[in-house]
GROMACS .gro file of C-alpha atoms in nm:
model
  258
    1MET     CA    1  -0.292   1.027  -2.803
    2ALA     CA    2  -0.286   0.711  -2.609
    3ALA     CA    3  -0.651   0.785  -2.486
    4LEU     CA    4  -0.759   0.838  -2.851
    5THR     CA    5  -0.592   0.523  -2.965
    6ALA     CA    6  -0.764   0.326  -2.688
    7LEU     CA    7  -1.104   0.451  -2.805
    8LEU     CA    8  -1.061   0.399  -3.181
    9LEU     CA    9  -0.861   0.084  -3.173
   10PRO     CA   10  -1.132  -0.142  -3.073
   11SER     CA   11  -1.367  -0.022  -3.327
   12PHE     CA   12  -1.085  -0.052  -3.585
   13LEU     CA   13  -1.037  -0.413  -3.498
   14GLY     CA   14  -1.403  -0.479  -3.530
   15TRP     CA   15  -1.542  -0.471  -3.174
   16SER     CA   16  -1.867  -0.296  -3.123
   17PRO     CA   17  -2.030  -0.195  -2.796
   18ARG     CA   18  -2.370  -0.249  -2.960
   19THR     CA   19  -2.308  -0.600  -3.075
   20GLY     CA   20  -2.033  -0.706  -2.829
   21LEU     CA   21  -1.876  -0.927  -3.107
   22PRO     CA   22  -1.504  -0.995  -3.096
   23PRO     CA   23  -1.283  -0.843  -3.369
   24LEU     CA   24  -1.345  -0.992  -3.716
   25GLY     CA   25  -0.983  -1.111  -3.755
   26ALA     CA   26  -1.014  -1.298  -3.418
   27ARG     CA   27  -1.336  -1.468  -3.531
   28SER     CA   28  -1.189  -1.566  -3.862
   29GLY     CA   29  -0.846  -1.686  -3.721
   30ARG     CA   30  -0.648  -1.437  -3.935
   31MET     CA   31  -0.538  -1.207  -3.641
   32ALA     CA   32  -0.234  -1.334  -3.472
   33GLY     CA   33  -0.022  -1.235  -3.184
   34PRO     CA   34  -0.099  -1.051  -2.848
   35VAL     CA   35  -0.342  -0.814  -3.005
   36ALA     CA   36  -0.575  -1.090  -3.118
   37ARG     CA   37  -0.544  -1.286  -2.796
   38ALA     CA   38  -0.628  -0.961  -2.590
   39ALA     CA   39  -0.911  -0.856  -2.819
   40GLY     CA   40  -1.058  -1.209  -2.869
   41ALA     CA   41  -1.049  -1.271  -2.498
   42GLY     CA   42  -1.250  -0.968  -2.407
   43GLY     CA   43  -0.976  -0.689  -2.360
   44GLY     CA   44  -0.633  -0.648  -2.232
   45MET     CA   45  -0.358  -0.397  -2.218
   46ILE     CA   46  -0.098  -0.391  -2.501
   47ASP     CA   47   0.194  -0.134  -2.460
   48GLY     CA   48  -0.036   0.061  -2.215
   49VAL     CA   49  -0.333   0.079  -2.460
   50ARG     CA   50  -0.652  -0.111  -2.381
   51ILE     CA   51  -0.753  -0.360  -2.650
   52GLY     CA   52  -1.093  -0.473  -2.678
   53PRO     CA   53  -1.424  -0.400  -2.491
   54PRO     CA   54  -1.405  -0.211  -2.155
   55PRO     CA   55  -1.422  -0.427  -1.823
   56ASP     CA   56  -1.742  -0.473  -1.641
   57MET     CA   57  -1.788  -0.316  -1.300
   58PRO     CA   58  -1.759  -0.629  -1.080
   59SER     CA   59  -1.431  -0.705  -1.263
   60MET     CA   60  -1.299  -0.346  -1.217
   61LEU     CA   61  -1.392  -0.378  -0.839
   62LEU     CA   62  -1.233  -0.721  -0.780
   63ASN     CA   63  -0.923  -0.611  -0.965
   64ASN     CA   64  -0.876  -0.358  -0.696
   65ARG     CA   65  -0.959  -0.599  -0.415
   66ILE     CA   66  -1.308  -0.461  -0.354
   67VAL     CA   67  -1.604  -0.691  -0.262
   68TYR     CA   68  -1.950  -0.544  -0.281
   69LEU     CA   69  -2.242  -0.689  -0.098
   70GLY     CA   70  -2.538  -0.500  -0.219
   71SER     CA   71  -2.841  -0.726  -0.195
   72PRO     CA   72  -3.012  -0.983   0.037
   73ILE     CA   73  -2.794  -1.273   0.136
   74ASN     CA   74  -2.904  -1.600  -0.037
   75SER     CA   75  -2.722  -1.907  -0.158
   76GLN     CA   76  -2.616  -1.730  -0.484
   77VAL     CA   77  -2.508  -1.419  -0.319
   78SER     CA   78  -2.304  -1.628  -0.061
   79GLU     CA   79  -2.141  -1.836  -0.328
   80LEU     CA   80  -2.019  -1.535  -0.508
   81ILE     CA   81  -1.892  -1.358  -0.191
   82VAL     CA   82  -1.706  -1.652  -0.061
   83GLY     CA   83  -1.567  -1.719  -0.407
   84GLN     CA   84  -1.440  -1.371  -0.450
   85LEU     CA   85  -1.286  -1.385  -0.099
   86LEU     CA   86  -1.098  -1.710  -0.174
   87PHE     CA   87  -0.976  -1.580  -0.500
   88LEU     CA   88  -0.844  -1.259  -0.352
   89GLN     CA   89  -0.676  -1.484  -0.074
   90TYR     CA   90  -0.515  -1.680  -0.368
   91ASP     CA   91  -0.423  -1.361  -0.539
   92SER     CA   92  -0.221  -1.213  -0.246
   93THR     CA   93  -0.218  -1.293   0.124
   94GLU     CA   94  -0.060  -0.958   0.206
   95GLN     CA   95  -0.269  -0.693   0.029
   96PRO     CA   96  -0.593  -0.590   0.228
   97ILE     CA   97  -0.956  -0.653   0.107
   98THR     CA   98  -1.226  -0.385   0.118
   99MET     CA   99  -1.581  -0.504   0.158
  100TYR     CA  100  -1.866  -0.257   0.107
  101ILE     CA  101  -2.196  -0.359   0.262
  102ASN     CA  102  -2.544  -0.239   0.186
  103SER     CA  103  -2.784  -0.523   0.249
  104PRO     CA  104  -3.109  -0.636   0.443
  105GLY     CA  105  -2.946  -0.949   0.542
  106THR     CA  106  -3.116  -1.277   0.474
  107THR     CA  107  -3.450  -1.102   0.445
  108LEU     CA  108  -3.625  -0.855   0.232
  109GLU     CA  109  -3.702  -0.514   0.375
  110ASP     CA  110  -4.047  -0.623   0.449
  111GLY     CA  111  -3.918  -0.910   0.669
  112ARG     CA  112  -3.975  -1.203   0.437
  113PRO     CA  113  -3.674  -1.450   0.444
  114VAL     CA  114  -3.499  -1.515   0.126
  115GLY     CA  115  -3.196  -1.710   0.267
  116PHE     CA  116  -3.077  -1.923   0.540
  117GLU     CA  117  -2.880  -1.807   0.831
  118THR     CA  118  -2.596  -2.039   0.722
  119GLU     CA  119  -2.540  -1.841   0.396
  120ALA     CA  120  -2.430  -1.541   0.619
  121PHE     CA  121  -2.230  -1.780   0.848
  122ALA     CA  122  -2.047  -1.898   0.549
  123ILE     CA  123  -1.938  -1.550   0.452
  124ALA     CA  124  -1.836  -1.468   0.812
  125ASP     CA  125  -1.634  -1.791   0.853
  126THR     CA  126  -1.452  -1.726   0.524
  127MET     CA  127  -1.370  -1.368   0.635
  128GLY     CA  128  -1.216  -1.524   0.950
  129TYR     CA  129  -1.041  -1.805   0.756
  130ILE     CA  130  -0.853  -1.602   0.495
  131LYS     CA  131  -0.531  -1.426   0.581
  132PRO     CA  132  -0.568  -1.083   0.434
  133GLN     CA  133  -0.690  -0.788   0.640
  134ILE     CA  134  -1.057  -0.725   0.559
  135SER     CA  135  -1.189  -0.363   0.581
  136THR     CA  136  -1.563  -0.338   0.607
  137MET     CA  137  -1.748  -0.028   0.533
  138LEU     CA  138  -2.126   0.034   0.566
  139VAL     CA  139  -2.258   0.238   0.271
  140GLY     CA  140  -2.629   0.221   0.341
  141LYS     CA  141  -2.788  -0.024   0.569
  142ALA     CA  142  -2.685  -0.353   0.744
  143TYR     CA  143  -2.981  -0.543   0.878
  144GLY     CA  144  -2.980  -0.862   1.067
  145LEU     CA  145  -2.694  -1.099   0.969
  146ALA     CA  146  -2.544  -0.820   0.736
  147ALA     CA  147  -2.456  -0.646   1.049
  148LEU     CA  148  -2.257  -0.958   1.167
  149LEU     CA  149  -2.062  -0.928   0.844
  150LEU     CA  150  -2.005  -0.558   0.902
  151ALA     CA  151  -1.883  -0.641   1.254
  152SER     CA  152  -1.663  -0.933   1.138
  153GLY     CA  153  -1.417  -0.708   0.960
  154SER     CA  154  -1.059  -0.669   1.095
  155LYS     CA  155  -1.068  -0.465   1.423
  156GLY     CA  156  -0.991  -0.098   1.373
  157HIS     CA  157  -1.095  -0.118   1.010
  158ARG     CA  158  -1.472  -0.135   1.045
  159THR     CA  159  -1.613   0.189   0.911
  160THR     CA  160  -1.949   0.359   0.824
  161LEU     CA  161  -2.060   0.651   0.639
  162PRO     CA  162  -2.241   0.915   0.856
  163TYR     CA  163  -2.605   0.848   0.760
  164CYS     CA  164  -2.613   0.479   0.763
  165THR     CA  165  -2.842   0.236   0.967
  166VAL     CA  166  -2.771  -0.089   1.139
  167MET     CA  167  -3.061  -0.282   1.258
  168LEU     CA  168  -3.031  -0.600   1.485
  169HIS     CA  169  -3.296  -0.865   1.506
  170GLN     CA  170  -3.329  -1.248   1.563
  171PRO     CA  171  -3.271  -1.481   1.282
  172ARG     CA  172  -3.605  -1.544   1.091
  173GLY     CA  173  -3.647  -1.904   0.985
  174GLN     CA  174  -3.818  -2.019   0.666
  175MET     CA  175  -4.170  -2.130   0.676
  176ALA     CA  176  -4.182  -2.487   0.802
  177ARG     CA  177  -4.418  -2.743   0.631
  178GLY     CA  178  -4.483  -3.118   0.672
  179GLN     CA  179  -4.568  -3.337   0.960
  180ALA     CA  180  -4.538  -3.226   1.321
  181SER     CA  181  -4.195  -3.394   1.373
  182ASP     CA  182  -4.040  -3.221   1.070
  183ILE     CA  183  -4.171  -2.884   1.189
  184ALA     CA  184  -4.031  -2.951   1.553
  185ILE     CA  185  -3.695  -3.028   1.390
  186LYS     CA  186  -3.697  -2.714   1.193
  187ALA     CA  187  -3.785  -2.526   1.491
  188ARG     CA  188  -3.482  -2.657   1.693
  189GLU     CA  189  -3.264  -2.568   1.399
  190VAL     CA  190  -3.386  -2.202   1.390
  191LEU     CA  191  -3.316  -2.179   1.766
  192THR     CA  192  -2.968  -2.325   1.715
  193ASN     CA  193  -2.891  -2.079   1.446
  194ARG     CA  194  -3.011  -1.799   1.679
  195ASN     CA  195  -2.763  -1.914   1.944
  196VAL     CA  196  -2.484  -1.926   1.684
  197ALA     CA  197  -2.558  -1.583   1.564
  198TYR     CA  198  -2.552  -1.452   1.915
  199GLU     CA  199  -2.219  -1.609   1.968
  200MET     CA  200  -2.058  -1.483   1.650
  201MET     CA  201  -2.188  -1.131   1.711
  202ALA     CA  202  -2.078  -1.137   2.076
  203LYS     CA  203  -1.728  -1.240   1.960
  204ALA     CA  204  -1.717  -0.960   1.691
  205THR     CA  205  -1.867  -0.673   1.905
  206GLY     CA  206  -1.749  -0.764   2.251
  207GLN     CA  207  -2.106  -0.747   2.385
  208PRO     CA  208  -2.227  -1.023   2.620
  209VAL     CA  209  -2.465  -1.286   2.478
  210GLU     CA  210  -2.724  -1.185   2.741
  211LYS     CA  211  -2.729  -0.829   2.621
  212LEU     CA  212  -2.739  -0.939   2.262
  213SER     CA  213  -3.031  -1.167   2.322
  214ALA     CA  214  -3.224  -0.893   2.505
  215ASP     CA  215  -3.151  -0.630   2.237
  216MET     CA  216  -3.233  -0.863   1.943
  217ASN     CA  217  -3.567  -0.985   2.085
  218ARG     CA  218  -3.716  -0.694   1.902
  219CYS     CA  219  -3.587  -0.500   1.620
  220LEU     CA  220  -3.304  -0.261   1.736
  221TYR     CA  221  -3.210   0.034   1.512
  222LEU     CA  222  -2.872   0.207   1.536
  223ASN     CA  223  -2.744   0.504   1.371
  224ALA     CA  224  -2.369   0.537   1.275
  225GLN     CA  225  -2.247   0.655   1.622
  226GLU     CA  226  -2.461   0.417   1.804
  227ALA     CA  227  -2.310   0.127   1.598
  228ILE     CA  228  -1.970   0.235   1.697
  229ASP     CA  229  -2.065   0.253   2.062
  230TYR     CA  230  -2.216  -0.107   2.033
  231GLY     CA  231  -1.898  -0.235   1.884
  232ILE     CA  232  -2.027  -0.313   1.531
  233CYS     CA  233  -1.804  -0.033   1.374
  234ASP     CA  234  -1.497   0.150   1.476
  235ARG     CA  235  -1.521   0.487   1.317
  236VAL     CA  236  -1.727   0.713   1.082
  237ILE     CA  237  -1.557   0.854   0.783
  238THR     CA  238  -1.688   1.156   0.580
  239LYS     CA  239  -1.400   1.157   0.320
  240LYS     CA  240  -1.240   0.874   0.135
  241GLN     CA  241  -0.906   0.800   0.304
  242GLY     CA  242  -0.642   0.627   0.120
  243GLY     CA  243  -0.658   0.396  -0.168
  244LEU     CA  244  -0.757   0.498  -0.525
  245ASP     CA  245  -0.961   0.811  -0.591
  246LEU     CA  246  -1.228   0.694  -0.827
  247ARG     CA  247  -1.280   1.045  -0.954
  248ASP     CA  248  -0.918   1.088  -1.051
  249ASP     CA  249  -0.795   0.739  -1.104
  250MET     CA  250  -1.069   0.566  -1.306
  251SER     CA  251  -0.807   0.492  -1.582
  252SER     CA  252  -0.593   0.298  -1.347
  253LEU     CA  253  -0.883   0.078  -1.229
  254SER     CA  254  -0.903  -0.087  -1.578
  255ARG     CA  255  -0.535  -0.155  -1.604
  256GLY     CA  256  -0.461  -0.527  -1.631
  257ILE     CA  257  -0.810  -0.648  -1.663
  258GLY     CA  258  -0.882  -0.897  -1.936
   0.00000   0.00000   0.00000
């Protein structure tokens, strides 16, 4: 009965998934009380029943302390991920955070750069700054500096699915234009960022900088077990271990989301 009420009540109040409009009463100011506030604000829970439109997927994930990196790393993605991590730190310093990674890093799959190395450094620094434990999980690929983020999770909580791929390579700078002195300055910055990436990766994996420099001189592809042996991940998982079961507990994911 509660499930039927949750389905029918938003339509009764005037919300339509086609139009996305808030309830008529809320628009006209005639609706009062918590029902109006929940429905007009985009949804909420009243006596265990959802009022208003369903939550969007990013809100559902964030509400369960899940951060998903599923695109190349650029300034917009970096801003979003850093903001989510800081919010989750504010929300609770004790509950763990899970970060799922499927990213080509700061480049596209064809190697064209779309972001600066500092965008990935900002995420890695924030991961190290906040107090909650961060479990990283590879669900596809982690190329370049996305592999650094995978390795930057809490030790013992860096996992990968069985058929994922990690690829290590040197940072690839943006195309430099301008006079010769400007190009030289840009080249020095690229080399500096490369050394920073080596140092951060060495700290996360336990590999010496010299080995990383040699291995990343050309693209180095690693399967799941090789990534574990390299120190990027800790274990391969084949079944979901702990946490919410998305097949059985989808209703609980939406609780408390406005």
